[in-house]
XYZ file of N, CA, C and O in Angstrom:
452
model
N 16.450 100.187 336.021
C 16.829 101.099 334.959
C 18.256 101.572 335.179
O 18.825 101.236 336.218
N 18.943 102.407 334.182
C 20.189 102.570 333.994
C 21.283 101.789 333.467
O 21.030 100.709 332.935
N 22.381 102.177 333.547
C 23.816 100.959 332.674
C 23.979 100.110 333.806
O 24.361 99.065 333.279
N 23.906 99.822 335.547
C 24.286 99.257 335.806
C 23.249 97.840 335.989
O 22.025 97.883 335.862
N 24.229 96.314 336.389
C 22.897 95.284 336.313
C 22.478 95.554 337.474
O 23.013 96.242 338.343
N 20.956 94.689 337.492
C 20.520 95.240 338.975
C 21.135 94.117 340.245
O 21.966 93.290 339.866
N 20.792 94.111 341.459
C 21.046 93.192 342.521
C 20.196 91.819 342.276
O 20.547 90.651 342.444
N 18.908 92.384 341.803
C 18.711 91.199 342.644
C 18.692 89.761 340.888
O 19.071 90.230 339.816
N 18.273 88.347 340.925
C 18.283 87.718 340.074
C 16.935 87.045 339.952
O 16.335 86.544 340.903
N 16.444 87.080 338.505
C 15.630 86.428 338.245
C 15.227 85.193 338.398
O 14.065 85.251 338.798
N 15.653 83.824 338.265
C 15.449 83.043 338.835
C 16.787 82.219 340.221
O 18.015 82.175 340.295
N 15.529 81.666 341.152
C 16.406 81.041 342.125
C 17.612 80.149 341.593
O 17.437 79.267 340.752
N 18.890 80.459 342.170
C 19.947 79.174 341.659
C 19.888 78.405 341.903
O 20.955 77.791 341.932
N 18.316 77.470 342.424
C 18.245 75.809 342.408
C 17.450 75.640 341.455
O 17.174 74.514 341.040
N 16.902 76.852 340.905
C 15.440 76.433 339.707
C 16.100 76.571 338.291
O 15.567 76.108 337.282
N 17.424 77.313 338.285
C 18.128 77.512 337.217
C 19.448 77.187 336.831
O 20.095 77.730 335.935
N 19.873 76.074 337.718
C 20.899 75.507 338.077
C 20.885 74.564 336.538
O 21.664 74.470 335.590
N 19.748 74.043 336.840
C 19.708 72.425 335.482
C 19.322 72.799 334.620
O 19.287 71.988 333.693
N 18.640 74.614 334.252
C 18.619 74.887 332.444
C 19.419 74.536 332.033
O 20.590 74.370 332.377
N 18.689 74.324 330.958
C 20.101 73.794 329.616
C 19.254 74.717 328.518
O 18.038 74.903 328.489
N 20.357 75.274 327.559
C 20.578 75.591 326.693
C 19.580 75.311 325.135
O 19.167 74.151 325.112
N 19.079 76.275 323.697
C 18.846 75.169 323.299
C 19.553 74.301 322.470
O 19.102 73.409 321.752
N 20.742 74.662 322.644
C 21.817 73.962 321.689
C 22.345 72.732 322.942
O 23.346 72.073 322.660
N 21.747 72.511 324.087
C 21.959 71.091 325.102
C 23.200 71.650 326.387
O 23.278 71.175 327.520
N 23.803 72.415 325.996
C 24.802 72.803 327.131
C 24.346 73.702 328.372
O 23.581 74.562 327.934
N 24.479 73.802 329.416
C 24.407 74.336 330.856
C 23.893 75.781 330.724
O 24.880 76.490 330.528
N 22.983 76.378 330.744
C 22.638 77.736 330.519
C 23.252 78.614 331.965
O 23.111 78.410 333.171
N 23.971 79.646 331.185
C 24.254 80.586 331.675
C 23.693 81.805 332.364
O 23.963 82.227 333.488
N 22.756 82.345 331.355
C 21.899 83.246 331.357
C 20.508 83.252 331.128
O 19.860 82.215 331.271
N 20.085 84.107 330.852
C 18.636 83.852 329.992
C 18.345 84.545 329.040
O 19.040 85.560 329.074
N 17.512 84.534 327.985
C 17.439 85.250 326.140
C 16.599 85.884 326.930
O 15.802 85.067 327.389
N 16.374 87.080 327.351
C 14.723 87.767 327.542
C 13.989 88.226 326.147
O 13.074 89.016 326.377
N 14.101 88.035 325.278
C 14.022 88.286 323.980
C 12.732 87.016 323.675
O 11.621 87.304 323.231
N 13.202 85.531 324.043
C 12.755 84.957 323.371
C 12.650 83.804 324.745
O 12.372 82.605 324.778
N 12.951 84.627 325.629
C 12.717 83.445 326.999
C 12.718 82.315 327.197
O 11.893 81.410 327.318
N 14.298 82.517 327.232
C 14.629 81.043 326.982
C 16.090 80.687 328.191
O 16.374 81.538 329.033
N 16.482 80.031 328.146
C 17.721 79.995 329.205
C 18.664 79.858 328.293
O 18.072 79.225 327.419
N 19.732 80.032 327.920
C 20.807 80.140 327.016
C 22.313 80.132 327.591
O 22.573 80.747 328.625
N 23.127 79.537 327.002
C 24.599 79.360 327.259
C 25.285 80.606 326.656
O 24.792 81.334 325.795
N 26.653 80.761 327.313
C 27.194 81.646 326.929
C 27.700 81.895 324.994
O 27.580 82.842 324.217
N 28.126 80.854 324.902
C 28.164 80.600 323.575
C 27.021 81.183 322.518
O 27.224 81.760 321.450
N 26.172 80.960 322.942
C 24.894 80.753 322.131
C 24.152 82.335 322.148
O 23.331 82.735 321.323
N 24.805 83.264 323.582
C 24.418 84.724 323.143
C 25.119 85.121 322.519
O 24.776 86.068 321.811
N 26.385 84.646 322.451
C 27.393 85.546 321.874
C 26.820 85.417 320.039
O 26.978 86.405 319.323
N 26.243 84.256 319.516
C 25.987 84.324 318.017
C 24.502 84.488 318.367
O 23.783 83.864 317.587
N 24.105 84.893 318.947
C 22.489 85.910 319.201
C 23.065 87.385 319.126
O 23.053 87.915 318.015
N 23.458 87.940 319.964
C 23.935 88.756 319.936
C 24.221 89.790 318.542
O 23.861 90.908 318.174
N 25.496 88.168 317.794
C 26.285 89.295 316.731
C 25.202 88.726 315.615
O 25.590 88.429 314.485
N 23.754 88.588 316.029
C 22.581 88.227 314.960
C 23.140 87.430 313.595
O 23.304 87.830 312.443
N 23.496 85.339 314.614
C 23.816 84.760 314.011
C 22.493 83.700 314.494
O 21.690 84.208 315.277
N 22.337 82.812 314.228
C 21.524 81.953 314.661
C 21.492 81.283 315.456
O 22.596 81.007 315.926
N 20.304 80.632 316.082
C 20.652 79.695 317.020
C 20.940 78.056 317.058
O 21.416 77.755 315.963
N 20.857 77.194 317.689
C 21.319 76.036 317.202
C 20.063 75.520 316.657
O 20.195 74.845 315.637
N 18.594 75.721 317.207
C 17.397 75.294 316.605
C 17.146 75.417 315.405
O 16.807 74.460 314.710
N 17.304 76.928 314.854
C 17.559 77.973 313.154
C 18.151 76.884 312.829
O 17.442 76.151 312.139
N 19.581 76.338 313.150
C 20.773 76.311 312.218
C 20.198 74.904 311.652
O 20.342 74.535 310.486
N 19.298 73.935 313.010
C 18.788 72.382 313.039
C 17.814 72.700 311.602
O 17.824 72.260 310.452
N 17.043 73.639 312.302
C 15.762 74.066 310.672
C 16.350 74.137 309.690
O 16.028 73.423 308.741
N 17.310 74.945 309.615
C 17.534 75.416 308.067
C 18.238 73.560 307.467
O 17.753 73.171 306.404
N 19.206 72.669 308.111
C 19.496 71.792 307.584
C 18.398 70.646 307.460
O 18.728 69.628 306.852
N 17.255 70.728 307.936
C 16.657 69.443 307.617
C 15.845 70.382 306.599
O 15.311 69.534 305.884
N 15.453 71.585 306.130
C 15.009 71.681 305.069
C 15.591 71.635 303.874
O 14.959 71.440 302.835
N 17.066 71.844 303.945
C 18.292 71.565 302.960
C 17.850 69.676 302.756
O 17.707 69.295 301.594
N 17.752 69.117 303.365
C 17.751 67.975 303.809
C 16.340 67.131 302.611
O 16.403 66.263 301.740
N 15.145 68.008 303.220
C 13.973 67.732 302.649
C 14.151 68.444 300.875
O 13.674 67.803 299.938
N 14.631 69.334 300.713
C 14.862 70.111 299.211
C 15.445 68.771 298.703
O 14.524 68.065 298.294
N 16.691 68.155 298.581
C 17.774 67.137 297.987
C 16.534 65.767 298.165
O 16.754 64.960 297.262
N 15.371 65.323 299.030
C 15.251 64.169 299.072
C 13.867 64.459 298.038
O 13.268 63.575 297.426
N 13.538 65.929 298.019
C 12.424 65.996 296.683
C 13.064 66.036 295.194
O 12.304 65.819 294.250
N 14.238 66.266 294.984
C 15.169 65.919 293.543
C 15.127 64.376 293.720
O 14.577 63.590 292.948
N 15.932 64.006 295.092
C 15.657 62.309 294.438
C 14.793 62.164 294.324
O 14.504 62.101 293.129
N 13.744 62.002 295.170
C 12.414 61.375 294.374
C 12.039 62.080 292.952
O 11.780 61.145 292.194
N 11.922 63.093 292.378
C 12.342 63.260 291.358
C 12.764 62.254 290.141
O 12.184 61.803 289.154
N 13.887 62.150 290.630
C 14.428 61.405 290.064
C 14.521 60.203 289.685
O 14.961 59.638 288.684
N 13.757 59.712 291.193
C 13.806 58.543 291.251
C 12.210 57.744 290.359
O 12.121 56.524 290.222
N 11.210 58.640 289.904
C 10.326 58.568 289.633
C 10.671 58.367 288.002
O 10.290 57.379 287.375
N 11.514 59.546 287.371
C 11.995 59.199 286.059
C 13.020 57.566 285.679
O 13.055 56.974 284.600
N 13.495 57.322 286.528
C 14.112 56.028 286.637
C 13.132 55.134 286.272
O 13.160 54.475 285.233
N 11.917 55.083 287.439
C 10.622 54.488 287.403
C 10.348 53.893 285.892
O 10.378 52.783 285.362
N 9.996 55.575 285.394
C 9.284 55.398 283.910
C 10.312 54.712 283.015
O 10.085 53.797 282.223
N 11.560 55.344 283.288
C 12.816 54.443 282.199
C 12.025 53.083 282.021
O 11.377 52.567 281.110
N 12.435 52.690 283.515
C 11.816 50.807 283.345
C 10.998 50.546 283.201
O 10.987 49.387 282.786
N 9.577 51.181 283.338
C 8.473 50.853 282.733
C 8.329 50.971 281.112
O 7.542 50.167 280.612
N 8.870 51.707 280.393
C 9.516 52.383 279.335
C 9.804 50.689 278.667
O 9.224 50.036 277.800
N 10.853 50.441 279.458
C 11.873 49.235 279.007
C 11.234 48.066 278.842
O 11.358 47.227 277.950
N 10.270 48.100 280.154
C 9.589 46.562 280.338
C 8.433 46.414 279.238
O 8.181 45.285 278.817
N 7.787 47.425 278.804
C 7.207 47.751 278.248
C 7.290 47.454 276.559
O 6.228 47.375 275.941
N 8.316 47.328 275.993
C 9.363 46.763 275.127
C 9.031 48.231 274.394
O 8.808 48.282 273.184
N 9.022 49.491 275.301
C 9.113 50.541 274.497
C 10.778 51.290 275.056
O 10.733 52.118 275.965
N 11.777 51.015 274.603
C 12.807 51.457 274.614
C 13.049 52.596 274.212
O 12.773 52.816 273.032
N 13.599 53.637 274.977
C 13.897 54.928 275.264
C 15.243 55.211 274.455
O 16.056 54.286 274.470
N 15.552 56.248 273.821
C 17.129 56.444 273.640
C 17.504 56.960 274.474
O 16.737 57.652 275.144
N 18.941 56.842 274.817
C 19.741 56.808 275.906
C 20.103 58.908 275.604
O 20.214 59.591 276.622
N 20.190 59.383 274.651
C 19.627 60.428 274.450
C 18.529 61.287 275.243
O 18.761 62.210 276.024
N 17.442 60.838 274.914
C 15.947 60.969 276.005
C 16.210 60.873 276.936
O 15.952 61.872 277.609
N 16.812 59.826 277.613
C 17.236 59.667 279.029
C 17.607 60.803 279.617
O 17.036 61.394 280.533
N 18.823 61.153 278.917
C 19.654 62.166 279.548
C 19.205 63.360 279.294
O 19.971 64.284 279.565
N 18.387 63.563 278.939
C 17.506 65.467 278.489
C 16.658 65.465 279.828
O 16.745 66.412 280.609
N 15.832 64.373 280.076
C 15.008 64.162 280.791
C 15.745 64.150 282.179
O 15.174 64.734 283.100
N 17.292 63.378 282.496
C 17.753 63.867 283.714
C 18.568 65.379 283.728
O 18.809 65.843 284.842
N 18.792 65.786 283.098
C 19.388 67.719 282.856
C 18.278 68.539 282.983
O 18.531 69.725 283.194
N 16.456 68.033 282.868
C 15.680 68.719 282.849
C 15.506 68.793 284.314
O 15.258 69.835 284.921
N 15.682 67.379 284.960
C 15.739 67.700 286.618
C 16.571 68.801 287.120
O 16.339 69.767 287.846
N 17.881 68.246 286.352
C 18.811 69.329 287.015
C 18.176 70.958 287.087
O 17.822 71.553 288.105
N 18.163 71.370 285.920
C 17.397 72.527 285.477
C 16.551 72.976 286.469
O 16.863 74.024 287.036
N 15.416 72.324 286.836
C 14.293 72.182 287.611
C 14.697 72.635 289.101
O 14.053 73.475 289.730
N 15.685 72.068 289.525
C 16.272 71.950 290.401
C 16.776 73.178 290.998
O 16.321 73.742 291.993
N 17.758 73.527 290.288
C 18.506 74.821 290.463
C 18.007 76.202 290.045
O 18.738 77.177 290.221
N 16.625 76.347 289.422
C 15.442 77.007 289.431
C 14.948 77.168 290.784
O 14.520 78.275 291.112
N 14.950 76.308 291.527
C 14.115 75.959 292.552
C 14.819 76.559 293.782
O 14.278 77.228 294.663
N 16.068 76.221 293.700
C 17.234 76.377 294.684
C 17.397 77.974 294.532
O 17.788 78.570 295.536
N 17.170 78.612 293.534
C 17.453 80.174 293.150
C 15.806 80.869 293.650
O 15.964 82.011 293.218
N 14.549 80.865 294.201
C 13.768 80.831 294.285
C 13.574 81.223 295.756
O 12.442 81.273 296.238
């Protein structure tokens, strides 16, 4: 207890020598928060309650997964175009394009959500 750190250290410096980080670099310290071994870098945007490199990994493969559910989307209306076509039921190129702005629409509904 108190402002100063204490003497002694939590783990031995041969058991904590080869943490790594979870962003892959040499851990410095440790998160007691979330018990973890952590680099200096990586408290400093803990700290000023920025994310960590795992958050930052999550948040882009769900950015990732959002864009590959528009293509398919999309890619499904394409589908029908050509079935549409093969079909010798021809679409106006009109239709087409309502039907891809309705994605858009859809989309950026989704993204606001």
């Amino acid at each position: 207890m108190g402002s100063r750190p204490h003497a002694r250290q939590e783990a031995s410096p041969t058991n904590s020598s080869d943490a790594r980080c979870a962003c892959g670099a040499r851990a410095d310290g440790h998160d007691a928060l979330r018990n973890d071994p952590i680099c200096e870098n990586c408290a400093r945007v803990r700290t000023d309650g920025g994310t960590t490199p795992a958050e930052r990994q999550a948040q882009a493969l769900e950015t990732i997964a959002d864009e590959l559910r528009f293509q398919n989307a999309a890619l499904a209306e394409v589908i029908n175009v050509l079935d549409a076509m093969h079909g010798e039921r021809h679409r106006p190129l009109e239709e087409i394009t309502t039907s891809i702005k309705d994605h858009l629409i859809v989309r950026g509904l989704e993204e606001m959500a």
